[in-house]
mmCIF file of C-alpha atoms and ligand atoms in Angstrom:
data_model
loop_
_atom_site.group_PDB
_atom_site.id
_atom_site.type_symbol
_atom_site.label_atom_id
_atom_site.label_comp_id
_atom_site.label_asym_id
_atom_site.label_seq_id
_atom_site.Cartn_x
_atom_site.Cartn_y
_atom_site.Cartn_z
ATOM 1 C CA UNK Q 10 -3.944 5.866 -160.624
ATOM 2 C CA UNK Q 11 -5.556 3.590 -163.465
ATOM 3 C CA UNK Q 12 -6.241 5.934 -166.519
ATOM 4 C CA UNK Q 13 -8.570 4.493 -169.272
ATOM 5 C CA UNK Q 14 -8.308 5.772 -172.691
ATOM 6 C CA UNK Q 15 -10.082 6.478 -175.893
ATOM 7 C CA UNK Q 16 -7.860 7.054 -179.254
ATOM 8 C CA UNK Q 17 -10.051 7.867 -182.302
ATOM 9 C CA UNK Q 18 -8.093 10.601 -184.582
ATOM 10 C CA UNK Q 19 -7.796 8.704 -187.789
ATOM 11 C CA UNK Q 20 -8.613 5.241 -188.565
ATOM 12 C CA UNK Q 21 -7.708 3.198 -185.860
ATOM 13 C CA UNK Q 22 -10.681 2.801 -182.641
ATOM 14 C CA UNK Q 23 -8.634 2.037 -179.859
ATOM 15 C CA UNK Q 24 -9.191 2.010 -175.976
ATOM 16 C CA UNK Q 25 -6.792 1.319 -172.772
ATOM 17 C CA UNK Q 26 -5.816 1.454 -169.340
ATOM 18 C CA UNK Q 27 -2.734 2.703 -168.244
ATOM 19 C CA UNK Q 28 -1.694 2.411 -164.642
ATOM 20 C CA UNK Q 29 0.594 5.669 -163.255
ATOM 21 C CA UNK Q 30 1.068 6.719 -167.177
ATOM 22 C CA UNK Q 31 3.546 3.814 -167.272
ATOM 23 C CA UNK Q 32 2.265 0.230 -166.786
ATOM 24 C CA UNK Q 33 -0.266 -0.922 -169.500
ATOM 25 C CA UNK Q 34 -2.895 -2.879 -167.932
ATOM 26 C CA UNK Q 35 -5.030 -3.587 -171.050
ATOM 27 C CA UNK Q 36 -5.201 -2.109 -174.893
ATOM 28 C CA UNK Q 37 -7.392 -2.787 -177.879
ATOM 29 C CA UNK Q 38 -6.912 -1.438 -181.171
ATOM 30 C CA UNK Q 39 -9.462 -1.902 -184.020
ATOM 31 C CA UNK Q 40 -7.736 -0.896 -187.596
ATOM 32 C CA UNK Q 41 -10.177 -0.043 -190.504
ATOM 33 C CA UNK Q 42 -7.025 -0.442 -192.727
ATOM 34 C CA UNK Q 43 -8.515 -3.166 -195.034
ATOM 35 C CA UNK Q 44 -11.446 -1.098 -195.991
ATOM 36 C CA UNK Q 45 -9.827 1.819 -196.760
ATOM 37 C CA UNK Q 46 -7.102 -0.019 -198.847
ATOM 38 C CA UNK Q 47 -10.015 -0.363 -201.326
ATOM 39 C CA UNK Q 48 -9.809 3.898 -201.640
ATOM 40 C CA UNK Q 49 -5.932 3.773 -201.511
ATOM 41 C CA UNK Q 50 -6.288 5.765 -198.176
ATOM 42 C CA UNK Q 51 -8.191 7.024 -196.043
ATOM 43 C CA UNK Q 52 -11.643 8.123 -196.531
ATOM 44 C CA UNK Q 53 -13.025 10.417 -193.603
ATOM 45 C CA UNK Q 54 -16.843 9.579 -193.963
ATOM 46 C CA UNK Q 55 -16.019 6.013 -193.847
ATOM 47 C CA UNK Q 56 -13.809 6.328 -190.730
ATOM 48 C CA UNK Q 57 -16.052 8.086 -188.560
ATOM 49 C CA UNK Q 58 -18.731 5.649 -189.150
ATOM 50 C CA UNK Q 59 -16.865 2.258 -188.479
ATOM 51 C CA UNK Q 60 -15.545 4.234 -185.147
ATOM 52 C CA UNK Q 61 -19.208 4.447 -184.361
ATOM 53 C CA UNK Q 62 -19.938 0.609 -184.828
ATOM 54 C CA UNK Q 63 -16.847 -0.262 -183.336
ATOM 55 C CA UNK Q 64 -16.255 1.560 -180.211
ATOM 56 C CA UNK Q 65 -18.626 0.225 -177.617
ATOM 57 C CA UNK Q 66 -17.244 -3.376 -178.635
ATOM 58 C CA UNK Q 67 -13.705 -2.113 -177.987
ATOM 59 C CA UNK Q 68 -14.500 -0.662 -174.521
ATOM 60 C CA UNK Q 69 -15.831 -3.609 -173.371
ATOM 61 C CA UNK Q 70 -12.936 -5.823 -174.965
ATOM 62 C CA UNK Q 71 -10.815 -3.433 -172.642
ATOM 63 C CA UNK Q 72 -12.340 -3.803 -169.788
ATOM 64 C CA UNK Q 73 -13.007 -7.722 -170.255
ATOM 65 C CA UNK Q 74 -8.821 -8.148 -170.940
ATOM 66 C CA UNK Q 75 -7.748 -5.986 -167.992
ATOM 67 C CA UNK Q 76 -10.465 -7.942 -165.962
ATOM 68 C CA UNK Q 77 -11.667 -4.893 -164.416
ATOM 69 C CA UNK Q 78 -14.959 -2.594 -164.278
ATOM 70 C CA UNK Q 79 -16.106 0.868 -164.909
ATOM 71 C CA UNK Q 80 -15.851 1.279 -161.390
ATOM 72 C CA UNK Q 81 -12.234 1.026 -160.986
ATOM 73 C CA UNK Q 82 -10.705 3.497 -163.213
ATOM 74 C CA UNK Q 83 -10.018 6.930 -161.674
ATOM 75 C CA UNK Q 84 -10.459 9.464 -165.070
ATOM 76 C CA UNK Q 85 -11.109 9.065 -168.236
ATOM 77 C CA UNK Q 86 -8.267 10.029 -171.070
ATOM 78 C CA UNK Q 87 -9.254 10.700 -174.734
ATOM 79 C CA UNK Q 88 -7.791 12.437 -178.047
ATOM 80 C CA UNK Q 89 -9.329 15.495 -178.779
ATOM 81 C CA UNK Q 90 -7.060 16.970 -181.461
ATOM 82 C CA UNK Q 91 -5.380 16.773 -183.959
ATOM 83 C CA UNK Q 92 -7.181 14.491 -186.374
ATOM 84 C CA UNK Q 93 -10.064 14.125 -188.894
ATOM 85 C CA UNK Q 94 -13.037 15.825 -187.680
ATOM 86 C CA UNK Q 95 -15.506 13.201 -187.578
ATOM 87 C CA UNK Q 96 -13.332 10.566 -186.047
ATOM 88 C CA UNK Q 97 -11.974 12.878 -183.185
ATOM 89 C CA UNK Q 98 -15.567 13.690 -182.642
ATOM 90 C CA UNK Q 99 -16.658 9.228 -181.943
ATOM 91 C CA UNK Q 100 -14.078 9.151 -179.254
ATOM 92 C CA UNK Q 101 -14.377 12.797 -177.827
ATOM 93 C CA UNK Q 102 -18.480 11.872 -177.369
ATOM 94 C CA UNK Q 103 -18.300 8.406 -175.897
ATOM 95 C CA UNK Q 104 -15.529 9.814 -173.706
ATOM 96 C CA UNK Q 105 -17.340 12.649 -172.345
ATOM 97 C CA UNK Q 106 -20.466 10.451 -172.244
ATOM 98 C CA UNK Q 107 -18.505 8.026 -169.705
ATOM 99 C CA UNK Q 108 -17.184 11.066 -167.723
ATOM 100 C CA UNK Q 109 -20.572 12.377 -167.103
ATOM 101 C CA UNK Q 110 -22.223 8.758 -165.951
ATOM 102 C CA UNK Q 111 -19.296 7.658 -163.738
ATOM 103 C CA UNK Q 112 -18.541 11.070 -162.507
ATOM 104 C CA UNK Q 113 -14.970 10.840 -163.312
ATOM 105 C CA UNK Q 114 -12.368 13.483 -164.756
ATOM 106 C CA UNK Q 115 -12.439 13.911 -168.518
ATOM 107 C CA UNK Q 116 -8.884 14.201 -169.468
ATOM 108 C CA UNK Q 117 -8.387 15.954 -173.021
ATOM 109 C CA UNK Q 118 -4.838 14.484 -174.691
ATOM 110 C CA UNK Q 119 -3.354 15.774 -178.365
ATOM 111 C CA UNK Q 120 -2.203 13.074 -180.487
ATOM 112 C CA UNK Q 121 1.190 14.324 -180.783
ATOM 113 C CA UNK Q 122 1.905 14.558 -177.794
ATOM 114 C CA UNK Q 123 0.955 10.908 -176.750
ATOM 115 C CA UNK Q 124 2.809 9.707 -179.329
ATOM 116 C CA UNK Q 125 5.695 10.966 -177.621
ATOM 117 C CA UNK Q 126 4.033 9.439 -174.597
ATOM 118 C CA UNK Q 127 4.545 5.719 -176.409
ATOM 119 C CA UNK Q 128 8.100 5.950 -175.174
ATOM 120 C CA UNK Q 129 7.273 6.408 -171.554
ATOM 121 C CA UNK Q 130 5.445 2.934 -171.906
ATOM 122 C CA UNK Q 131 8.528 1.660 -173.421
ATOM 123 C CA UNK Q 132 11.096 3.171 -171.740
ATOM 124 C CA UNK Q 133 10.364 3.305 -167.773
ATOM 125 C CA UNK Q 134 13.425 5.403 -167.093
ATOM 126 C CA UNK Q 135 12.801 8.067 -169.566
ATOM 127 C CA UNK Q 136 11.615 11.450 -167.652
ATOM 128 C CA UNK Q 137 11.507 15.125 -169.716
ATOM 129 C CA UNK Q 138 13.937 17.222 -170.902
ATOM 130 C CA UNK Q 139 14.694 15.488 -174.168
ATOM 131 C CA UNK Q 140 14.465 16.535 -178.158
ATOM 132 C CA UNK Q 141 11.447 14.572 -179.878
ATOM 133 C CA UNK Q 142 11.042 13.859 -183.384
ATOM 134 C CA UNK Q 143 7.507 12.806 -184.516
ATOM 135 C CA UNK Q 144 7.451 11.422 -187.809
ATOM 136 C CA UNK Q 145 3.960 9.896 -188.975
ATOM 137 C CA UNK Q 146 1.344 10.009 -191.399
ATOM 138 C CA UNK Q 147 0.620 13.553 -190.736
ATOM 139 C CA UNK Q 148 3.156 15.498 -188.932
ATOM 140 C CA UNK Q 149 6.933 15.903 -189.347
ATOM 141 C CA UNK Q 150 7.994 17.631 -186.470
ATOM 142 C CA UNK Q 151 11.136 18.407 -183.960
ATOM 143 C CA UNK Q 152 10.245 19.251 -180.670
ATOM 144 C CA UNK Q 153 11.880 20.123 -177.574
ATOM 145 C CA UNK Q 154 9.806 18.648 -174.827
ATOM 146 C CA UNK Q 155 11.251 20.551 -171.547
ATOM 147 C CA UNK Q 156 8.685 18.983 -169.173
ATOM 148 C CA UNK Q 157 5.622 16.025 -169.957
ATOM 149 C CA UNK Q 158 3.165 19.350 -170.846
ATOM 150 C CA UNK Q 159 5.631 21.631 -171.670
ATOM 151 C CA UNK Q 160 6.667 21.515 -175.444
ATOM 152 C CA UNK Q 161 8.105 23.676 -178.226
ATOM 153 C CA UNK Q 162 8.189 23.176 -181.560
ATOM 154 C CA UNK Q 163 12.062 23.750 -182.876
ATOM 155 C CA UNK Q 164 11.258 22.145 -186.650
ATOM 156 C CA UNK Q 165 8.288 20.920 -188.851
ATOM 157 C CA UNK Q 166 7.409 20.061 -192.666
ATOM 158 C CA UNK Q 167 6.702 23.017 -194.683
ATOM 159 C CA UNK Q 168 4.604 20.817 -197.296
ATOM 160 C CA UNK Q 169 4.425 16.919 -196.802
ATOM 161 C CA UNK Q 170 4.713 14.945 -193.587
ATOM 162 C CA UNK Q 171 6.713 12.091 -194.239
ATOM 163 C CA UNK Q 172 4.448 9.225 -193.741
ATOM 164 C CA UNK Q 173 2.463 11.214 -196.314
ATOM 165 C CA UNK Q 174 5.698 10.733 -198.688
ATOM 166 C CA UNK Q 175 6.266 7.013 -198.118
ATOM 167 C CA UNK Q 176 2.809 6.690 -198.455
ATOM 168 C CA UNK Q 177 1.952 8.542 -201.814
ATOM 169 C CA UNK Q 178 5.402 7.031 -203.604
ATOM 170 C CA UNK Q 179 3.885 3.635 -202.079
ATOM 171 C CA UNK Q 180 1.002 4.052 -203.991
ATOM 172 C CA UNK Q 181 3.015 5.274 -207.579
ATOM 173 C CA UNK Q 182 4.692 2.025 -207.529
ATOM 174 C CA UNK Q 183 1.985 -0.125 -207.017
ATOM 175 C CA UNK Q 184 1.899 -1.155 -203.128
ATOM 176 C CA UNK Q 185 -1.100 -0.882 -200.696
ATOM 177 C CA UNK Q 186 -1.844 1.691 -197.907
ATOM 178 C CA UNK Q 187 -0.541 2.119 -196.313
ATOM 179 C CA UNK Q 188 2.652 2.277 -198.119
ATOM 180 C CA UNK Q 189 5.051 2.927 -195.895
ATOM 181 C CA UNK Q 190 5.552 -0.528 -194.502
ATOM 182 C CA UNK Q 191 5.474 -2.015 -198.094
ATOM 183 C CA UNK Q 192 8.830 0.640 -199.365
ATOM 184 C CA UNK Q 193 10.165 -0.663 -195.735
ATOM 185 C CA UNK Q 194 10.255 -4.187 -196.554
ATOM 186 C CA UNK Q 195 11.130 -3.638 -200.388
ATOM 187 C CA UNK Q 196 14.066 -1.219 -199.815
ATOM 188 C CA UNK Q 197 15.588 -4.393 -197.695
ATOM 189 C CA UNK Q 198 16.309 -6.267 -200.869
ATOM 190 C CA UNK Q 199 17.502 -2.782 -203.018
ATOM 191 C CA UNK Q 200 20.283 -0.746 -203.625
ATOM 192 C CA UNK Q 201 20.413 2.126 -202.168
ATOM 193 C CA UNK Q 202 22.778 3.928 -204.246
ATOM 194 C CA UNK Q 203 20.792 3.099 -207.458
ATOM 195 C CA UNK Q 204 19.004 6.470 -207.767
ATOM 196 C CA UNK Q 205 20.015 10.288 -206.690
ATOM 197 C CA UNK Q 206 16.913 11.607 -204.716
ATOM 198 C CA UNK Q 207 17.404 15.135 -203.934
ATOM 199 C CA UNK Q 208 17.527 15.943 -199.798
ATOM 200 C CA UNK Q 209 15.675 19.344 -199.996
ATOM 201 C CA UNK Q 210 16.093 22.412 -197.899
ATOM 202 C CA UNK Q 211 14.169 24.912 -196.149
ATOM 203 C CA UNK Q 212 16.033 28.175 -197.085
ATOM 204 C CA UNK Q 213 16.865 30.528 -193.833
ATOM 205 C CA UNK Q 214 14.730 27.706 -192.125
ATOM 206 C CA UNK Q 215 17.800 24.880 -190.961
ATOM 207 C CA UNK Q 216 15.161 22.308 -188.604
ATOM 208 C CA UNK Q 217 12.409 22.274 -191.200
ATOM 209 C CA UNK Q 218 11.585 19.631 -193.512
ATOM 210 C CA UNK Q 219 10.489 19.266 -196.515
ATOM 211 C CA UNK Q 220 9.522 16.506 -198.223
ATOM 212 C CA UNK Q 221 6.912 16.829 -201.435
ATOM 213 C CA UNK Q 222 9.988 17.257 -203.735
ATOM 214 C CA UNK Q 223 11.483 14.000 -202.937
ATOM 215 C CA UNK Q 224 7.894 12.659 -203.352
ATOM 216 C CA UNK Q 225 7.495 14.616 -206.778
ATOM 217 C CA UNK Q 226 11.255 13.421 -207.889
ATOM 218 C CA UNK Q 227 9.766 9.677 -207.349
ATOM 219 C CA UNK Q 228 6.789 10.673 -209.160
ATOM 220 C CA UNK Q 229 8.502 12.098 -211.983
ATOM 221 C CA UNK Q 230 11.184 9.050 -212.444
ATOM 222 C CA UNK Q 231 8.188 6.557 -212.545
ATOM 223 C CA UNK Q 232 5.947 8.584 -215.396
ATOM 224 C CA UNK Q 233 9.205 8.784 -217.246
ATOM 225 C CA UNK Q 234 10.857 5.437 -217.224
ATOM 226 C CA UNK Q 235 7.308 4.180 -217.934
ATOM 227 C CA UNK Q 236 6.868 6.806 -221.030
ATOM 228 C CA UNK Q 237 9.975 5.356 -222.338
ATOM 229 C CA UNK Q 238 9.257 1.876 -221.432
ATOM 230 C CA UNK Q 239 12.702 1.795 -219.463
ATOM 231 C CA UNK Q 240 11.495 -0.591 -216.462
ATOM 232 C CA UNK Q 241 12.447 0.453 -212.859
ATOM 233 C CA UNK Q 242 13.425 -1.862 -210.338
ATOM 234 C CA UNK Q 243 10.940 -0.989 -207.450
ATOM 235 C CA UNK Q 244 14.005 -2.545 -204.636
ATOM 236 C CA UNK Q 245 16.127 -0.163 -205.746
ATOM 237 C CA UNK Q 246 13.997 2.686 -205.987
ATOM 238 C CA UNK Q 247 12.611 2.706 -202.062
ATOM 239 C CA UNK Q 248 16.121 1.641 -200.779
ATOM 240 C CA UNK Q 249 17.382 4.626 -202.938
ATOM 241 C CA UNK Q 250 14.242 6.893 -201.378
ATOM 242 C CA UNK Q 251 14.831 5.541 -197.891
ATOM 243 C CA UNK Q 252 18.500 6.513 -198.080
ATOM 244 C CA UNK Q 253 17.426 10.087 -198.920
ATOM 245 C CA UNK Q 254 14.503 10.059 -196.176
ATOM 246 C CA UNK Q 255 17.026 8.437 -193.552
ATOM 247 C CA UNK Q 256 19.939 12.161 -194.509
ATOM 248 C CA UNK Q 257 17.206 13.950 -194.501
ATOM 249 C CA UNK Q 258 16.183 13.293 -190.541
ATOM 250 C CA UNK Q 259 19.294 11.864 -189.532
ATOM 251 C CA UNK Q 260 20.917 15.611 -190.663
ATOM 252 C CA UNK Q 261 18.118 17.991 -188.776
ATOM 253 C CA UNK Q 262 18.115 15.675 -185.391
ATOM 254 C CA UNK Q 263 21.664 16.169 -185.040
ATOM 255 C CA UNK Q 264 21.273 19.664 -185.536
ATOM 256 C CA UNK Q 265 18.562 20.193 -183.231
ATOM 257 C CA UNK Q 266 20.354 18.352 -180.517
ATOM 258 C CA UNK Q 267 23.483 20.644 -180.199
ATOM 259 C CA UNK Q 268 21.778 23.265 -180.774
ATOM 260 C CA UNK Q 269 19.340 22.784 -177.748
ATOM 261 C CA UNK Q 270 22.683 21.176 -176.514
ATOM 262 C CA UNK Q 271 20.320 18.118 -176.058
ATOM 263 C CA UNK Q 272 21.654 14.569 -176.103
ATOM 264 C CA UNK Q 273 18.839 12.617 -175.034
ATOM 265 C CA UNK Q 274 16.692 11.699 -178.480
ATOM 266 C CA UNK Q 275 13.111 10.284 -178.220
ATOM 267 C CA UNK Q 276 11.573 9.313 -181.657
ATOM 268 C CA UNK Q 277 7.471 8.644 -182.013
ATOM 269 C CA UNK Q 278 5.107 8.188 -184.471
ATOM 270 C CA UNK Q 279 3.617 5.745 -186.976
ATOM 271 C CA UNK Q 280 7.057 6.214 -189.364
ATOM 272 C CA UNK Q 281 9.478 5.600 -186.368
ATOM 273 C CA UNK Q 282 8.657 1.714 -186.908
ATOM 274 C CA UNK Q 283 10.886 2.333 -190.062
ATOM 275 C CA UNK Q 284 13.632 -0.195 -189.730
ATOM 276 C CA UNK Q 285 15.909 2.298 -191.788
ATOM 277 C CA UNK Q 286 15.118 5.142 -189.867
ATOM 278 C CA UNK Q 287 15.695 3.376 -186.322
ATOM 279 C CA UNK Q 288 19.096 1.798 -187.663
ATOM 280 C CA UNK Q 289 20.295 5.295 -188.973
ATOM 281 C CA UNK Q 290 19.550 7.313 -186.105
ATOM 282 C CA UNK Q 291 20.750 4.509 -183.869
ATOM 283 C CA UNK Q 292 23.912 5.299 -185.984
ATOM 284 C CA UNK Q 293 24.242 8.602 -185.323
ATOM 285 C CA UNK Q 294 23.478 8.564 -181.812
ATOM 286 C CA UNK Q 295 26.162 5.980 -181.007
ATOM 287 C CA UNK Q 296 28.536 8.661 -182.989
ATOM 288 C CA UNK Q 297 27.416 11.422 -181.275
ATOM 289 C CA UNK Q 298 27.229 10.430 -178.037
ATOM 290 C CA UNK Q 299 23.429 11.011 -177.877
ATOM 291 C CA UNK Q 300 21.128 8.406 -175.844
ATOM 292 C CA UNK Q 301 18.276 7.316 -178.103
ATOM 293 C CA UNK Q 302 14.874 6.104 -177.294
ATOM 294 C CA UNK Q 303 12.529 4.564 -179.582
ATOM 295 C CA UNK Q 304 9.022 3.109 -178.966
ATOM 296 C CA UNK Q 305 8.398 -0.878 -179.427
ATOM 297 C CA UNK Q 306 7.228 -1.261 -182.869
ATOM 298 C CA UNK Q 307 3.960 -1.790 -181.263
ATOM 299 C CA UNK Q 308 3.491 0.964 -179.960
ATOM 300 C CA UNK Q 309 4.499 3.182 -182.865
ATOM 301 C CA UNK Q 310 1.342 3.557 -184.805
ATOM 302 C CA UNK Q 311 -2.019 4.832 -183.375
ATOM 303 C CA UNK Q 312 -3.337 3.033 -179.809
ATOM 304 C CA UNK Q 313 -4.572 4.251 -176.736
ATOM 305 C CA UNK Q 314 -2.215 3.055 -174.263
ATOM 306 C CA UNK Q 315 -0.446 6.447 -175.417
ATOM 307 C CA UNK Q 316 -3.288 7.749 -174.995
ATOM 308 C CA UNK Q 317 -3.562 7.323 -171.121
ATOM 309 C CA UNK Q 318 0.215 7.633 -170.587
ATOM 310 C CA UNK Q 319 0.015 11.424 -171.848
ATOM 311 C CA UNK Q 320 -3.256 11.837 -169.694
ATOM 312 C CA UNK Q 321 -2.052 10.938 -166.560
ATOM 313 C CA UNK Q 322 0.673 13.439 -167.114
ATOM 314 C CA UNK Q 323 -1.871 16.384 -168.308
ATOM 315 C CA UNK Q 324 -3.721 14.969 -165.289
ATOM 316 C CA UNK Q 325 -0.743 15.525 -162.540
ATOM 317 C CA UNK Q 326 -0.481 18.795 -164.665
ATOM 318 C CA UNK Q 327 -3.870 20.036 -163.729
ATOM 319 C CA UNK Q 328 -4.991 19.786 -167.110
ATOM 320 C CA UNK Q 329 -8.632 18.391 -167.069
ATOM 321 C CA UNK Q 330 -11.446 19.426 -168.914
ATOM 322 C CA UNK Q 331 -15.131 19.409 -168.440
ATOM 323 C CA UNK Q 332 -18.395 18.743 -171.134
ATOM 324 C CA UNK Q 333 -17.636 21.524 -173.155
ATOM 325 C CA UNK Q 334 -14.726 19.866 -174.652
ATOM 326 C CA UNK Q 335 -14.918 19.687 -178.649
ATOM 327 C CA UNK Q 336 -12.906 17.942 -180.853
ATOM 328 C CA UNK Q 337 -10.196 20.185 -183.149
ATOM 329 C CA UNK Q 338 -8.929 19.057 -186.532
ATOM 330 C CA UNK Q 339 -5.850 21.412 -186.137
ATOM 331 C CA UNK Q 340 -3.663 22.074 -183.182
ATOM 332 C CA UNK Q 341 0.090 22.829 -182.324
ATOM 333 C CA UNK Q 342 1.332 20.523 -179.577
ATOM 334 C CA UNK Q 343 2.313 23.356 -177.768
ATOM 335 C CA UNK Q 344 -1.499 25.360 -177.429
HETATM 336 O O1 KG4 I 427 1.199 7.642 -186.369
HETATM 337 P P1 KG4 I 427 0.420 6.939 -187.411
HETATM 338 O O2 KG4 I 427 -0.073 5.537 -187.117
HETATM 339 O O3 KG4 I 427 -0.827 7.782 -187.832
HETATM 340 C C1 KG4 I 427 -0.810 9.170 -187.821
HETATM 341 O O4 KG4 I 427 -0.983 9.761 -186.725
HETATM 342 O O5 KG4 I 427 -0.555 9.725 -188.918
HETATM 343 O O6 KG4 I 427 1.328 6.914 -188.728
HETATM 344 C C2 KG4 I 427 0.924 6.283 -189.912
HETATM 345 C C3 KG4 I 427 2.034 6.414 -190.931
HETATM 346 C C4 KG4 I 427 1.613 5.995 -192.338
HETATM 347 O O7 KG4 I 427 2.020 6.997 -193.250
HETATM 348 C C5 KG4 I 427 2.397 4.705 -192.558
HETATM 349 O O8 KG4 I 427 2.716 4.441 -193.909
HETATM 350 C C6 KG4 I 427 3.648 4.975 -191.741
HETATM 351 O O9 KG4 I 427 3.153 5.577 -190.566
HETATM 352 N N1 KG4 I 427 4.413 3.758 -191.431
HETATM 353 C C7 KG4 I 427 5.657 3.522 -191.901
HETATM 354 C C8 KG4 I 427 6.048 2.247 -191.421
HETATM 355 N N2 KG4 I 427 5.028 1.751 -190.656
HETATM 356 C C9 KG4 I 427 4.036 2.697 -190.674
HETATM 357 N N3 KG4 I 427 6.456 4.272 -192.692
HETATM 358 C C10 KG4 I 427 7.671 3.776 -193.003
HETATM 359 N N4 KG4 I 427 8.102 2.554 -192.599
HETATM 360 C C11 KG4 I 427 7.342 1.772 -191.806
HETATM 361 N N5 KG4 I 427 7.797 0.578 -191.393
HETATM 362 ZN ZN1 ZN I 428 -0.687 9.025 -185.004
#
C-alpha cells in the first residue's frame, strides 16, 4: 500500500510516499528556517503563508522523484494536530482537497505520534510495545506506546519543552534559530563541568520534566557575568547545559522503563538529533540492558515520510477520516 503524505505543523512544507509504513519511496521537505532566523523564531503568519506558496511545488517534486502519479497512491496521509493553527490548516486543505478529487481515503496523523513513526522508517524490525521519549521543539514527553495507535502518556514538561530550552539559551548567547544545533556543536569543544546547572524536579510528579529553570539559570548567569563584565566562555556554558539536559532525560527514561518494566527505548523528535543526548542514552541503555532505537538524523526533525509511516498504521487501524476533518492546535497523542 503506497501512502502519500502531507506534513505542515510548523515551519517545514513537506510531502512523501511511504510504501507499507516502512519503505520511503520519495520525500521533500521545504524549511522556511532562513526567513524566520530574521525574527529569532518562528513567526506563525509568516509560516502559513510560505506553506501556501510552497506546497503545490512540493507535491509535484514528490511525485516527479518517486516517478509516479496521482493515480498510484492508495490514501492520502496528512498532520492534522498538534501545531500552529494556520500551518496545520495549508496541509489539512490541500490534503482533503486531493482526497475528494482522487476519491481516496483521507488519513488524519498527530505529529507526535509520527515522530515516533520516524523510527519505523529507520528501524525495520522495530514493532510496538516499547517506551518513547519525544523530545522536540514543542513537546517533552514519555510515552508508553503499547500498540502503533495505542499510546499513553507516562511523563511530560510541566513548563518548557526542551527544544524550547536549547532554543531560547541559543538565542541568550548569541546563536541563530534554531539554537539547538548551534549549543550542539559548541558544547563539543566545552567543558562540561565548568558550570552547576540545576536538574529540576517535579515534586510528587517522578516522569515529568521540567525545564524553564535550567533555561532561567542560563539566563540569569549571562545578565550577570555581563553586568559585571566577567566574560563567559559560551563552550563551556552549553557543554555545562547539555550535561544537565543529558541527567535530566537520561534519569526519567530509566525510570520509566522499569517501571513499565520496559526495555525496549525508542527516542523521536527534532532534539533526538542531539549528539549528547544519543551518546548518553546509548550509555545507559548498554548499562541497563535496554535495546535503544533512535531515528537517522534525517529523519529527526519535521518531514513527511513520518508522516505516511504513522498513517498507514492509523489506516490498518481503521482510523480514516472524511471532509469534516479540521486542523487542532492542541492534542494529547493519546485522544
Ligand atoms: O521536531 P522538530 O523538528 O519540530 C517540532 O515538532 O517542534 O524539533 C525542532 C527542535 C528545535 O527546538 C531545534 O533547536 C531542536 O529540535 N534541535 C536540536 C538539534 N537539532 C534540532 N536540539 C539539540 N541538538 C540538536 N542537534
Ligand atoms: Zn516535530
Amino acid at each position: 500500500m503506497k501512502i502519500f503524505a502531507i506534513e505542515s505543523s510548523c515551519d517545514e512544507t513537506a510531502a512523501a510516499i511511504v510504501e507499507n509504513g516502512r519503505k520511503i519511496i520519495s520525500s521533500t521537505v521545504a524549511t522556511q528556517i532562513e526567513e524566520h532566523r530574521l525574527y529569532g523564531g518562528v513567526v506563525p503568519e509568516i509560516a502559513s503563508r510560505r506553506h501556501c506558496e510552497s506546497i503545490s511545488q512540493i507535491v509535484d517534486m514528490c511525485f516527479k522523484e518517486a516517478n509516479l502519479t496521482f493515480n498510484d497512491i492508495d490514501a492520502i496521509g496528512v498532520t492534522f494536530a498538534p501545531g500552529l493553527i494556520g500551518s496545520l490548516l495549508v496541509g489539512v486543505n490541500y490534503a482533503k482537497g486531493l482526497s475528494f478529487a482522487l476519491k481516496k481515503p483521507l488519513i488524519a496523523v498527530h505529529h507526535l505520534r509520527s515522530h515516533i513513526a520516524s523510527n519505523y522508517l529507520t528501524h525495520q524490525e522495530l514493532k510496538p510495545p516499547f517506551l518513547a521519549l519525544i523530545i522536540s521543539g514543542g513537546h517533552s514527553h514519555l510515552v508508553n506506546v503499547k500498540d502503533y495507535c495505542t499510546f499513553e502518556v507516562v511523563g511530560r514538561t510541566r513548563d518548557d519543552a526542551v527544544g524550547e530550552a536549547f532554543d531560547k539559551a541559543a538565542r541568550a548567547l548569541g546563536y541563530p534559530y534554531p539554537g539547538g544545533i548551534e549549543i550542539d556543536k559548541s558544547a563539543k569543544l566545552g567543558n562540561e563541568n565548568a558550570f552547576d546547572f540545576p536538574r529540576p524536579k517535579v515534586e510528587g510528579s517522578t516522569l515529568d520534566f521540567s525545564f524553564s529553570g535550567l533555561k532561567t539559570a542560563v539566563l540569569n548567569l549571562l545578565n550577570n557575568s555581563s553586568q559585571k563584565s566577567i566574560p563567559i566562555n559560551k563552550n563551556d556554558l552549553c557543554a555545562s547545559f547539555q550535561l544537565a539536559v543529558c541527567d535530566i532525560i537520561a534519569q526519567r527514561v530509566v525510570l520509566a522503563a522499569k517501571k513499565l518494566n520496559q526495555n525496549k527505548i525508542v527516542i523521536a523528535g527534532g532534539v533526538s538529533a542531539n549528539s549528547a543526548i544519543r551518546k548518553r542514552l546509548q550509555a545507559e541503555s548498554k548499562k541497563n540492558g535496554f535495546s535503544l532505537f533512535l531515528p537517522e538524523i534525517s529523519l529527526c526533525g519535521d518531514n513527511a515520510a513520518m508522516v505516511a509511516s504513522q498513517a498507514y498504521y492509523e489506516f490498518q487501524n481503521e482510523n480514516s477520516a472524511d471532509m469534516s476533518l479540521n486542523a487542532v492546535a492542541s492534542l494529547s497523542i493519546d485522544y
